Each structure stands twice: as structure tokens, then as C-alpha cells.
Short mmCIF file of C-alpha atoms in Angstrom, two decimals:
data_model
loop_
_atom_site.label_atom_id
_atom_site.label_comp_id
_atom_site.label_asym_id
_atom_site.label_seq_id
_atom_site.Cartn_x
_atom_site.Cartn_y
_atom_site.Cartn_z
CA MET F 1 109.32 65.10 -12.34
CA PRO F 2 109.86 67.71 -9.24
CA PRO F 3 106.63 68.72 -7.41
CA VAL F 4 105.57 72.53 -8.45
CA LEU F 5 103.35 75.10 -7.26
CA CYS F 6 100.14 74.74 -9.24
CA HIS F 7 97.36 77.52 -10.10
CA ALA F 8 98.10 81.18 -9.92
CA LEU F 9 99.04 82.61 -6.39
CA LEU F 10 97.31 85.54 -6.77
CA ALA F 11 96.21 87.05 -3.72
CA ARG F 12 97.75 90.04 -2.26
CA PRO F 13 99.11 89.99 1.31
CA TRP F 14 96.92 91.40 4.35
CA SER F 15 98.51 93.77 6.58
CA GLY F 16 100.07 92.29 9.96
CA ALA F 17 99.92 88.47 9.12
CA ARG F 18 102.17 86.33 6.86
CA LEU F 19 101.09 86.42 3.27
CA ARG F 20 98.04 84.87 2.39
CA TRP F 21 97.36 82.64 -0.75
CA LYS F 22 93.88 81.85 -2.47
CA HIS F 23 93.45 78.84 -4.99
CA ALA F 24 96.84 77.73 -4.10
CA SER F 25 97.35 73.84 -4.47
CA LEU F 26 100.70 71.79 -4.53
CA LYS F 27 100.66 68.03 -6.12
CA VAL F 28 103.48 66.09 -4.58
CA ALA F 29 103.61 61.78 -4.43
CA ASN F 30 105.42 59.36 -2.47
CA GLU F 31 109.29 59.11 -3.39
CA PRO F 32 109.76 55.96 -4.78
CA ASN F 33 112.33 53.54 -3.02
CA LEU F 34 114.95 52.82 -5.27
CA ALA F 35 116.25 48.60 -5.84
CA PHE F 36 120.40 49.21 -5.70
CA THR F 37 120.05 46.07 -7.98
CA LYS F 38 123.69 44.99 -9.44
CA GLY F 39 124.70 47.25 -12.28
CA SER F 40 121.87 50.04 -11.40
CA PRO F 41 122.94 53.69 -11.44
CA GLU F 42 121.75 54.25 -7.87
CA ARG F 43 123.98 51.30 -6.67
CA ASP F 44 127.11 52.49 -8.30
CA ALA F 45 126.77 56.15 -6.88
CA LEU F 46 126.18 54.79 -3.40
CA GLN F 47 129.40 52.49 -3.50
CA LYS F 48 131.32 55.49 -4.77
CA ALA F 49 129.92 57.76 -1.76
CA LEU F 50 130.81 54.76 0.58
CA LYS F 51 134.31 54.49 -0.63
CA ASP F 52 134.83 58.30 -0.04
CA LEU F 53 133.83 57.79 3.54
CA LYS F 54 136.51 55.03 3.79
CA GLY F 55 138.47 56.04 6.95
CA ARG F 56 137.65 59.87 6.73
CA THR F 57 136.61 61.63 9.66
CA GLU F 58 134.24 64.71 8.75
CA ALA F 59 134.86 67.55 11.39
CA ILE F 60 131.67 69.04 12.14
CA PRO F 61 131.16 72.49 14.68
CA CYS F 62 128.25 74.08 15.87
CA VAL F 63 126.78 76.63 13.63
CA VAL F 64 125.29 79.38 15.19
CA GLY F 65 123.89 81.58 12.57
CA ASP F 66 126.76 82.06 9.59
CA GLU F 67 129.37 81.36 12.10
CA GLU F 68 130.89 77.97 12.64
CA VAL F 69 132.23 77.43 16.08
CA TRP F 70 134.27 74.92 17.93
CA THR F 71 134.49 74.39 21.91
CA SER F 72 136.88 72.60 23.82
CA ASN F 73 134.41 69.55 24.79
CA VAL F 74 135.49 67.70 21.73
CA LYS F 75 133.64 64.23 21.01
CA TYR F 76 133.71 61.51 18.29
CA GLN F 77 130.90 59.20 16.32
CA LEU F 78 132.03 55.71 15.54
CA SER F 79 130.66 53.79 12.87
CA PRO F 80 128.81 50.96 15.29
CA PHE F 81 130.04 47.84 12.85
CA ASN F 82 133.68 49.37 12.91
CA HIS F 83 134.88 51.06 16.02
CA GLY F 84 138.30 51.91 14.73
CA HIS F 85 136.26 54.34 12.32
CA LYS F 86 135.60 57.81 13.64
CA VAL F 87 133.15 59.22 11.13
CA ALA F 88 132.78 62.48 12.89
CA LYS F 89 134.62 64.75 15.25
CA PHE F 90 132.32 67.45 16.62
CA CYS F 91 131.75 69.55 19.94
CA TYR F 92 129.48 70.06 22.44
CA ALA F 93 127.87 73.58 22.67
CA ASP F 94 128.09 75.11 26.29
CA LYS F 95 125.43 76.81 27.83
CA ALA F 96 127.13 80.56 26.79
CA LEU F 97 126.95 79.37 23.15
CA LEU F 98 123.40 78.04 23.21
CA ASN F 99 121.97 81.04 24.69
CA LYS F 100 123.90 82.92 21.95
CA ALA F 101 122.23 80.61 19.53
CA THR F 102 118.85 81.42 21.15
CA GLU F 103 119.58 85.24 20.88
CA ALA F 104 120.58 84.99 17.05
CA ALA F 105 117.19 82.87 16.50
CA LEU F 106 114.95 85.28 18.56
CA ALA F 107 116.59 88.31 16.37
CA ALA F 108 115.22 86.47 13.24
CA ARG F 109 112.15 85.05 14.38
CA LYS F 110 109.59 87.99 13.05
CA GLU F 111 110.92 88.59 9.94
CA TRP F 112 110.90 84.76 8.99
CA ASP F 113 107.16 84.51 10.52
CA LEU F 114 106.15 87.60 8.39
CA LYS F 115 107.48 85.71 4.83
CA PRO F 116 105.20 84.13 2.59
CA VAL F 117 104.50 80.63 3.57
CA THR F 118 105.21 79.82 -0.33
CA ASP F 119 108.80 80.75 0.25
CA GLY F 120 109.52 78.36 3.00
CA ALA F 121 107.69 75.69 0.72
CA GLN F 122 109.70 76.41 -2.31
CA ILE F 123 112.94 76.12 0.04
CA PHE F 124 111.85 72.80 1.54
CA LEU F 125 111.15 71.57 -1.75
CA LYS F 126 114.34 72.26 -3.22
CA ALA F 127 116.06 70.85 -0.33
CA ALA F 128 113.44 67.44 -0.99
CA ASP F 129 114.48 67.53 -4.92
CA MET F 130 118.51 67.60 -3.66
CA LEU F 131 118.14 64.82 -1.35
CA GLY F 132 116.42 62.78 -3.86
CA GLY F 133 118.74 63.88 -6.48
CA PRO F 134 122.28 64.66 -6.62
CA ARG F 135 122.70 64.20 -2.47
CA ARG F 136 120.92 61.12 -2.15
CA ALA F 137 124.11 58.67 -2.42
CA GLU F 138 125.79 61.04 0.05
CA VAL F 139 123.00 60.73 2.67
CA LEU F 140 122.59 57.20 2.42
CA ALA F 141 126.02 56.65 2.61
CA LYS F 142 126.59 58.71 5.69
CA THR F 143 123.76 57.08 7.30
CA MET F 144 125.02 53.57 6.88
CA VAL F 145 128.20 54.33 7.89
CA GLY F 146 127.65 56.34 10.85
CA GLU F 147 124.17 54.50 12.10
CA GLY F 148 124.96 51.13 10.98
CA LYS F 149 121.87 50.89 8.49
CA THR F 150 121.64 48.47 5.45
CA VAL F 151 120.93 49.80 2.10
CA ILE F 152 117.46 49.30 2.23
CA GLN F 153 117.39 50.68 5.83
CA ALA F 154 119.18 53.88 4.70
CA GLU F 155 116.97 53.83 1.46
CA ILE F 156 113.95 53.96 3.75
CA ASP F 157 115.05 57.36 5.46
CA ALA F 158 114.51 58.83 2.11
CA GLU F 159 111.00 59.16 3.46
CA LEU F 160 112.82 62.87 4.43
CA ILE F 161 112.20 63.74 1.04
CA ASP F 162 108.51 63.03 1.78
CA PHE F 163 108.42 64.79 4.57
CA PHE F 164 109.54 67.89 3.25
CA ARG F 165 107.18 67.57 0.10
CA PHE F 166 104.02 66.81 2.23
CA ASN F 167 104.68 69.42 4.87
CA ALA F 168 105.04 71.87 1.94
CA LYS F 169 101.72 70.85 0.46
CA PHE F 170 100.06 70.81 3.88
CA ALA F 171 101.38 74.17 4.39
CA VAL F 172 100.09 75.67 1.51
CA GLU F 173 96.62 73.94 1.80
CA LEU F 174 96.18 75.17 5.54
CA GLU F 175 96.97 78.48 4.20
CA GLY F 176 93.83 78.21 2.16
CA GLU F 177 91.75 77.37 5.00
CA GLN F 178 90.88 80.60 6.16
CA PRO F 179 87.72 81.53 8.37
CA MET F 180 84.71 83.18 6.50
CA SER F 181 84.92 86.69 5.31
CA VAL F 182 81.70 88.73 5.05
CA PRO F 183 82.37 92.01 2.70
CA PRO F 184 83.31 94.38 3.75
CA SER F 185 85.87 92.75 5.65
CA THR F 186 88.55 90.15 5.05
CA ASN F 187 89.59 87.66 7.69
CA SER F 188 93.03 85.63 8.33
CA VAL F 189 94.55 83.26 10.47
CA TYR F 190 98.35 81.57 10.91
CA ARG F 191 101.69 82.38 12.57
CA GLY F 192 104.44 80.59 13.72
CA LEU F 193 104.79 80.53 17.97
CA LYS F 194 106.38 83.41 19.67
CA GLY F 195 109.79 82.25 20.93
CA PHE F 196 111.92 79.63 19.74
CA VAL F 197 111.57 75.88 19.27
CA ALA F 198 114.14 72.96 20.46
CA ALA F 199 114.62 70.09 18.30
CA ILE F 200 115.75 67.17 19.95
CA THR F 201 116.25 63.99 17.24
CA PRO F 202 117.41 60.55 17.73
CA PHE F 203 119.80 58.23 16.67
CA ASN F 204 117.52 55.88 14.18
CA PHE F 205 116.20 57.62 11.93
CA THR F 206 117.55 60.23 9.39
CA ALA F 207 114.39 61.44 8.37
CA ILE F 208 112.82 62.11 11.77
CA GLY F 209 115.64 64.34 12.52
CA GLY F 210 115.40 66.48 9.21
CA ASN F 211 111.43 66.58 10.12
CA LEU F 212 111.59 67.46 13.90
CA ALA F 213 113.96 70.74 12.65
CA GLY F 214 112.54 71.49 9.46
CA ALA F 215 108.57 71.36 9.92
CA PRO F 216 108.61 73.79 12.66
CA ALA F 217 110.87 75.83 10.48
CA LEU F 218 108.74 75.56 7.62
CA MET F 219 106.04 76.97 9.80
CA GLY F 220 107.67 80.30 10.76
CA ASN F 221 109.21 79.19 13.55
CA VAL F 222 112.61 79.37 14.78
CA VAL F 223 114.46 76.18 15.85
CA LEU F 224 117.65 75.19 18.07
CA TRP F 225 118.43 71.71 16.87
CA LYS F 226 120.05 69.37 18.92
CA PRO F 227 121.18 66.25 16.99
CA SER F 228 122.13 62.87 18.55
CA ASP F 229 125.68 62.07 18.94
CA THR F 230 125.24 58.80 17.15
CA ALA F 231 123.68 60.40 14.07
CA MET F 232 125.85 63.63 13.66
CA LEU F 233 127.42 62.81 10.16
CA ALA F 234 123.97 62.36 8.65
CA SER F 235 122.36 65.39 10.57
CA TYR F 236 124.82 67.57 9.53
CA ALA F 237 124.61 66.32 5.72
CA VAL F 238 120.80 67.25 5.78
CA TYR F 239 121.33 70.72 7.78
CA ARG F 240 123.78 71.63 4.91
CA ILE F 241 121.16 70.85 2.08
CA LEU F 242 119.08 72.64 4.02
CA ARG F 243 121.13 75.66 3.99
CA GLU F 244 122.21 75.50 0.18
CA ALA F 245 118.32 75.03 -0.55
CA GLY F 246 117.75 78.97 0.51
CA LEU F 247 117.30 78.71 4.40
CA PRO F 248 118.54 81.62 6.01
CA PRO F 249 121.02 80.98 8.61
CA ASN F 250 119.58 82.05 11.98
CA ILE F 251 116.53 79.96 11.25
CA ILE F 252 117.83 76.74 12.50
CA GLN F 253 121.10 76.94 14.60
CA PHE F 254 122.71 73.73 14.39
CA VAL F 255 124.20 72.83 18.14
CA PRO F 256 125.34 69.71 19.36
CA ALA F 257 124.94 69.51 22.81
CA ASP F 258 125.52 67.52 26.15
CA GLY F 259 121.55 66.47 26.96
CA PRO F 260 121.18 67.70 30.49
CA THR F 261 123.22 70.77 29.59
CA PHE F 262 120.71 71.46 26.44
CA GLY F 263 117.75 70.91 28.67
CA ASP F 264 118.68 72.54 31.51
CA THR F 265 119.57 75.96 29.03
CA ILE F 266 116.14 75.66 27.03
CA THR F 267 113.64 75.26 29.75
CA SER F 268 115.63 78.37 31.75
CA SER F 269 114.75 80.62 28.80
CA GLU F 270 111.85 82.59 28.71
CA HIS F 271 111.31 82.06 25.39
CA LEU F 272 111.02 78.80 24.91
CA CYS F 273 107.69 77.82 23.13
CA GLY F 274 107.84 74.20 21.91
CA ILE F 275 109.91 71.19 22.34
CA ASN F 276 109.69 68.95 19.28
CA PHE F 277 111.51 65.56 20.37
CA THR F 278 111.54 61.94 19.80
CA GLY F 279 113.90 59.88 22.15
CA SER F 280 113.31 57.54 25.69
CA LEU F 281 110.49 58.16 27.43
CA PRO F 282 112.30 58.99 30.90
CA THR F 283 114.05 61.82 28.88
CA PHE F 284 110.82 63.28 27.26
CA LYS F 285 109.34 63.00 31.32
CA ASN F 286 112.26 64.94 32.72
CA LEU F 287 111.83 67.39 29.89
CA TRP F 288 108.12 67.87 30.80
CA LYS F 289 108.80 68.10 34.11
CA GLN F 290 111.54 70.84 33.99
CA VAL F 291 108.89 72.87 31.69
CA ALA F 292 106.29 72.54 34.42
CA GLN F 293 108.66 73.70 37.40
CA THR F 294 109.57 76.69 35.30
CA LEU F 295 106.01 77.20 33.65
CA GLY F 296 105.70 80.74 35.56
CA ARG F 297 108.76 81.81 33.30
CA PHE F 298 108.07 81.50 30.09
CA ARG F 299 106.41 84.18 27.60
CA THR F 300 103.55 81.40 26.60
CA PHE F 301 102.82 78.10 27.36
CA PRO F 302 105.40 75.94 25.29
CA ARG F 303 104.16 73.07 22.91
CA LEU F 304 105.89 69.69 23.56
CA ALA F 305 105.41 66.76 21.01
CA GLY F 306 107.16 64.00 21.74
CA GLU F 307 107.36 60.39 20.77
CA CYS F 308 109.01 58.04 22.70
CA GLY F 309 109.02 54.53 21.10
CA GLY F 310 106.86 51.42 21.87
CA LYS F 311 106.72 47.81 22.78
CA ASN F 312 104.96 47.06 19.54
CA PHE F 313 103.38 43.84 18.91
CA HIS F 314 102.30 41.21 16.50
CA SER F 315 99.01 39.35 17.34
CA VAL F 316 98.80 35.70 15.75
CA HIS F 317 95.39 33.87 14.90
CA ARG F 318 95.52 30.27 14.52
CA SER F 319 94.38 31.03 10.82
CA ALA F 320 97.09 33.13 9.88
CA ASP F 321 99.26 32.39 7.22
CA VAL F 322 102.46 30.97 8.74
CA ASP F 323 105.01 32.59 5.89
CA SER F 324 103.21 36.01 6.26
CA VAL F 325 103.98 35.76 10.25
CA VAL F 326 107.48 34.52 9.87
CA SER F 327 108.48 36.95 6.96
CA GLY F 328 106.70 39.84 8.68
CA THR F 329 107.94 39.28 12.07
CA LEU F 330 111.67 39.08 10.95
CA ARG F 331 111.74 42.30 8.93
CA SER F 332 110.01 44.18 12.06
CA ALA F 333 111.56 42.78 14.81
CA PHE F 334 115.23 42.26 13.41
CA GLU F 335 115.67 45.09 10.40
CA TYR F 336 118.01 47.51 11.77
CA SER F 337 118.56 45.34 14.85
CA GLY F 338 115.02 45.85 16.38
CA GLN F 339 116.59 49.76 17.02
CA THR F 340 113.08 51.49 14.92
CA CYS F 341 110.33 52.91 17.25
CA SER F 342 107.68 50.66 15.44
CA ALA F 343 110.12 47.45 15.35
CA CYS F 344 107.88 44.44 16.66
CA SER F 345 108.90 43.30 20.51
CA ARG F 346 106.12 40.99 21.44
CA LEU F 347 105.19 38.17 19.29
CA TYR F 348 101.76 36.49 20.45
CA VAL F 349 101.48 32.62 18.79
CA PRO F 350 99.20 30.38 19.76
CA HIS F 351 100.31 26.72 20.90
CA SER F 352 98.96 25.43 17.86
CA LEU F 353 100.90 27.32 15.28
CA TRP F 354 104.08 27.73 17.67
CA PRO F 355 105.88 24.39 16.48
CA GLN F 356 105.94 25.71 12.76
CA ILE F 357 106.58 29.51 13.44
CA LYS F 358 109.44 28.57 15.91
CA THR F 359 111.38 26.43 13.75
CA ARG F 360 111.14 28.99 10.53
CA LEU F 361 111.98 31.84 12.74
CA LEU F 362 115.08 29.97 14.16
CA GLU F 363 116.04 28.71 10.60
CA GLU F 364 115.32 32.23 9.19
CA HIS F 365 117.26 34.35 11.97
CA ARG F 366 120.78 32.90 11.27
CA LYS F 367 120.80 34.38 7.78
CA VAL F 368 120.18 37.95 9.00
CA GLY F 369 123.59 39.33 10.16
CA GLY F 370 126.30 41.28 8.71
CA PRO F 371 128.32 44.59 8.37
CA ALA F 372 126.08 47.30 7.11
CA GLU F 373 128.20 48.30 4.08
CA ASP F 374 127.59 44.52 2.58
CA PHE F 375 125.22 44.76 0.36
CA GLY F 376 123.80 40.91 1.41
CA THR F 377 123.64 42.30 4.88
CA PHE F 378 119.90 41.99 6.22
CA SER F 379 120.41 43.32 9.61
CA SER F 380 123.57 45.05 11.29
CA ALA F 381 125.16 46.11 14.28
CA VAL F 382 123.25 48.01 17.25
CA ILE F 383 124.04 51.40 17.19
CA ASP F 384 126.58 51.67 20.65
CA ALA F 385 127.87 49.89 23.28
CA LYS F 386 124.97 50.96 25.84
CA SER F 387 122.53 49.44 23.13
CA PHE F 388 124.15 46.23 22.93
CA GLY F 389 124.26 45.67 26.69
CA LEU F 390 120.45 46.15 27.26
CA ILE F 391 119.50 43.53 24.73
CA LYS F 392 118.66 39.71 26.38
CA LYS F 393 106.06 32.21 26.02
CA VAL F 394 103.60 32.08 23.96
CA TYR F 395 100.06 31.76 24.61
CA PRO F 396 97.14 29.00 24.81
CA ASP F 397 94.63 28.56 22.35
CA LYS F 398 92.87 31.40 23.96
CA TYR F 399 92.86 34.28 21.17
CA ARG F 400 90.29 36.83 22.78
CA GLU F 401 91.55 36.34 26.43
CA THR F 402 95.05 36.81 24.97
CA LEU F 403 94.16 40.48 23.46
CA GLN F 404 93.87 41.77 26.82
CA LEU F 405 97.63 41.00 27.50
CA VAL F 406 98.44 43.49 24.26
CA ASP F 407 96.72 45.99 25.95
CA SER F 408 97.34 45.46 30.07
CA THR F 409 101.27 44.27 29.49
CA THR F 410 102.82 47.57 28.64
CA SER F 411 102.15 51.37 28.81
CA TYR F 412 103.27 51.97 25.82
CA SER F 413 100.99 52.47 22.72
CA LEU F 414 102.61 53.16 19.61
CA THR F 415 102.20 50.24 16.82
CA GLY F 416 100.53 46.42 16.36
CA ALA F 417 99.43 43.77 14.03
CA VAL F 418 97.18 41.27 13.91
CA PHE F 419 97.89 38.18 11.51
CA ALA F 420 94.47 36.21 10.61
CA GLN F 421 92.70 34.87 7.64
CA ASP F 422 89.49 34.11 9.59
CA LYS F 423 87.21 37.16 8.14
CA ASP F 424 85.29 36.81 11.89
CA VAL F 425 88.46 37.31 13.76
CA VAL F 426 90.09 40.35 11.92
CA PRO F 427 87.31 42.61 13.06
CA GLY F 428 87.90 41.51 16.61
CA GLY F 429 91.53 42.57 16.23
CA HIS F 430 90.78 46.02 16.30
CA ARG F 431 90.59 45.75 19.99
CA ASP F 432 94.27 45.69 19.64
CA ALA F 433 94.06 49.02 18.31
CA GLU F 434 93.74 50.40 21.42
CA ALA F 435 97.28 49.62 22.44
CA ALA F 436 98.69 51.02 18.88
CA GLY F 437 98.39 54.48 17.38
CA ASN F 438 99.45 52.65 14.23
CA PHE F 439 97.32 49.53 13.49
CA TYR F 440 97.91 46.88 10.48
CA ILE F 441 96.18 44.13 9.70
CA LYS F 442 97.73 40.79 7.97
CA ASP F 443 101.07 43.03 7.89
CA LYS F 444 104.09 43.85 10.03
CA SER F 445 104.01 46.54 12.48
CA THR F 446 106.70 48.86 10.75
CA GLY F 447 106.42 50.48 7.60
CA SER F 448 104.09 53.55 7.92
CA VAL F 449 104.37 56.06 4.65
CA VAL F 450 104.76 59.80 5.07
CA GLY F 451 101.05 61.02 3.67
CA GLN F 452 99.86 57.53 3.54
CA GLN F 453 99.73 56.34 7.54
CA PRO F 454 100.89 59.43 9.68
CA PHE F 455 102.90 58.07 12.38
CA GLY F 456 102.70 58.30 16.12
CA GLY F 457 100.91 56.44 19.48
CA ALA F 458 99.80 57.83 22.82
CA ARG F 459 99.98 57.02 26.54
CA SER F 460 103.76 56.24 26.91
CA SER F 461 104.46 56.66 23.39
CA GLY F 462 103.97 60.27 23.04
CA THR F 463 101.74 62.82 22.29
CA ASN F 464 100.57 61.06 18.97
CA ASP F 465 100.65 64.38 16.67
CA LYS F 466 101.16 62.31 14.01
CA PRO F 467 103.82 63.82 11.71
CA GLY F 468 103.60 62.61 8.08
CA GLY F 469 99.98 63.80 8.07
CA PRO F 470 98.27 67.26 7.79
CA HIS F 471 97.47 67.28 11.60
CA TYR F 472 101.25 67.72 12.42
CA ILE F 473 102.51 71.18 11.13
CA LEU F 474 99.21 72.78 13.33
CA ARG F 475 101.27 71.84 16.60
CA TRP F 476 103.85 74.70 15.32
CA THR F 477 101.54 77.55 14.50
CA SER F 478 99.66 79.78 16.40
CA PRO F 479 96.49 81.23 15.04
CA GLN F 480 96.29 85.06 14.99
CA VAL F 481 93.26 86.47 13.53
CA ILE F 482 93.38 89.37 11.41
CA LYS F 483 90.06 91.05 10.26
CA GLU F 484 90.97 94.14 7.66
CA THR F 485 87.92 96.08 7.33
CA HIS F 486 87.98 97.67 3.48
CA LYS F 487 85.18 100.01 3.88
CA PRO F 488 85.94 102.65 6.63
CA LEU F 489 83.26 103.29 9.47
CA GLY F 490 81.55 106.69 8.78
CA ASP F 491 79.38 107.29 11.85
CA TRP F 492 79.59 106.11 15.40
CA ARG F 493 75.77 106.28 15.59
CA TYR F 494 73.73 103.01 14.70
CA SER F 495 70.87 102.77 12.13
CA TYR F 496 68.04 102.73 14.91
CA MET F 497 69.48 105.86 16.60
CA GLN F 498 69.31 108.22 13.23
#
């Protein structure tokens, strides 16, 4: 059953602010992952969608407002496991078009910001229902073909449904968290940021792309969305679903662009109020530097939210269950060819267990590869030639000393896991937690769930804003306290003066 707004939304709007609703709640739950077993309706629908994409090249324009725009700088997205298949033809927005998109967004900002939060919530709930129902197979197939994901990895991207539903829930609940009001006055807060937000999204998660653009829009902001070149097909599908769900035309501008051109243009605008980013650490540092160097230009201090990946670890104690370590490490390190933000890239194993674990890992690793469209494939090709070109001991039985390596050998702090059956060891494993924004005990370092394990890390991994949790949407609001007095002041004199 789709989520519904529960209880009567009976409060009236207070002047000058977005509509406030009292006693509003929204019941949502995580979208179940489908199994895609032989003969299942979801498998049949996905196979049909994959067949429809065979040999097809989708034309994807820049979209500014309701206008589809093509520039002369045309690009192609190739399928990672079939370079002969151009899955999408798209174009880069130039500086002039990006400035036009900014102007169109700013013109729509105030009206959008003043709309009831429940209006935005209903749009994103409808988009979630479309993603979970009639458009699920389409988005999954485009994620598989365009980003080289297997069936289960593409299905994991269905967490965009959860992002949209839980963000709507958190937004409605946030509207209910108002300052104390003492008669004869009422007080309220929350507005969107003043300006535009730039969403710069990655190739490796369709869900992250939709959330980075969608969450600020839900909270009353206008957004320029720069999708990844290598996730264009699925990103555009998500954008079209949002529009079909009722998102007005100028709230999210869909503007593929060259990275430096986009960065230079947005940081040159006095109206930049936020950057929502997932990608490489050097790129995020450069954007931060550009903002800092032009800080005097902006009308407000821009919010910068970034997630930059990690050197995620599995720390194994000699008491660990070997089967659990091997299975968890294979899934974490090799699913989607290790291209997820939280993939295990460091494995600390004691000498006493290494012969068993090494033998098992080598035996199982031989079975993982294949094309993404093959339903028997566990891990497919990396995203592009650049990533392929980047691909190239264990520790003595001194567990406590080795824990220090987890923290000291990298500046990243995203995810980590400790495998141990010894109950006296597991609490000590929390020392590892300083090197992880998301920490797992007897479980792999991947697989965070929206609403259950909000995701993000600090240090070089990013700003740790925890998308998937209630804290995240606060980043895209600018509290404006509004007091409305319902009893006129009749006399300027105080009582002691009478």
C-alpha cells in the first residue's frame, strides 16, 4: 500500500512563511527488494525492459524550464560491458545556458518556497510510487545497461523510493517541530535557502543522483542538476518521473555539463546558496576552494555538503567466523566491481586465519565475473576505461596494535567492519569506529538502508550529513523565525507607568 498522509491537516498558514501543519504524520516503510526469481513478474518485466534497450540510443537534451535545449557539444554514454552500444546521446550545457538555467530557477524560487511542505511531499511520494511500480523495470534496466550493474545492484538503487518517501516523512515531521508559542502569539520557522543549489551527482548510484537533486527541492529550494556523464540514461529517467509526478518545470534544471565549466559558472554566481556533491575528493576540495576564493561575491554563505568515498576496512579477529568473513568480503569488495562508496578496499586478517581465508577468497573470486545483463552474473565491468586503468600483507596476530592501522593509514572515514565472535573483543572494535562514519559488527561494510543507517563519513570522506536520516534535510533549510501576534498592542505604555 502506498504511503498516505495520516491525521487531519487542519492548521491554517501563518503569514509570510511556508504553510505549517499541526498534528501531521506520515507513515512509511522501506521498499522491499524484489527477488527476480525465474518466472516472477518482476523478472519478466525487467527482461522486457532490457530487450527494449538493445541497440537503442536515447537522445537526452538539457532541460531548462520546459524547454529542451541542444548545444553543439554532443557526447555519448557507452555501456560499460558493451562499448559498441551508445546508450545515450546528450550534450553539455555551456556557460550561457547554465546562466539561463540559474535565472529561470531563481524566478521560480519564491513561489515554490512558499508552497505548503505537504504539496512537495505529495509530489515525491507520487514519484516514489511510480519508481516502485510502473517505472521500476525501466529505471532498473537503464541502470544496468548504462552503469554496468547486475540485477541485484540495480535493484538496490530502488532505495531512491525510500529516499523520496522518508524525506517526505522527515519534512512533514520537521514542520511539526516549531518553537514554543505563548498566547497571544504564534511562532514558526523553516524556509528554503535563498538562491539556488547545485547538485553534482555520481555515476555509481542512480538513487544518490535523484536524492542529491530531490532533497533540496523538497525543502523549498531550486536546483541545477549536473548528472554524471556515465549515469545519464538513468538520471534522465528519474528527472522525467519527477516532472510527471507534478514537479513544476523550473524547480530542477537538468543540465549535463563539463565539470570545470559547471564549477566555474556556479561559483561565479552571487546566488549560489548550496552545493550537494558526491564524487572524488580532489573535485570537492576544488569546489570548496573556489567558493572560498569568491566568498565575498555571494549573497549568503553557501552550504557545502559532500561525500567523497573512503578506504573502507574489514578488521578480522582470530575468533571470527571464516565463512562470514569470506562471504561478507566478497560482497563488499567485489559487488559492482568495488565501485560503491562503501566497498571494502582494506582487509586486516591475522596470520592464523590467512591461509584459510586466502584459499577461500581465491576459490570464490573466480566465479564472480560476467556481463551485467546475464542474470547469473555477480560482478560486471567497471564503469569506463579511466577506472579500469586505476585497478592494480596481512597482519601478525596482534589485534589491538593492528586497530591503530585502521585509523592511521588513510585520511578517509566512511565505513568499516569488525568480524569477531569473542565477546570481549567486539567492544574493543569500537576503536575502529573513529575511522568510520558507518560501522558494522559481524557484517560487511556495505548495505546501509535509508531510515535505518543514515550514510556518510567525516574527514576526507566528506561532511557527514547522513542522507537517509532526519538530519539531512535540515541542511537544505534556512530557519526564519516568524512571530504573529493575534492581539493588537493597544497602548505603548507599560503597566508600571500607569
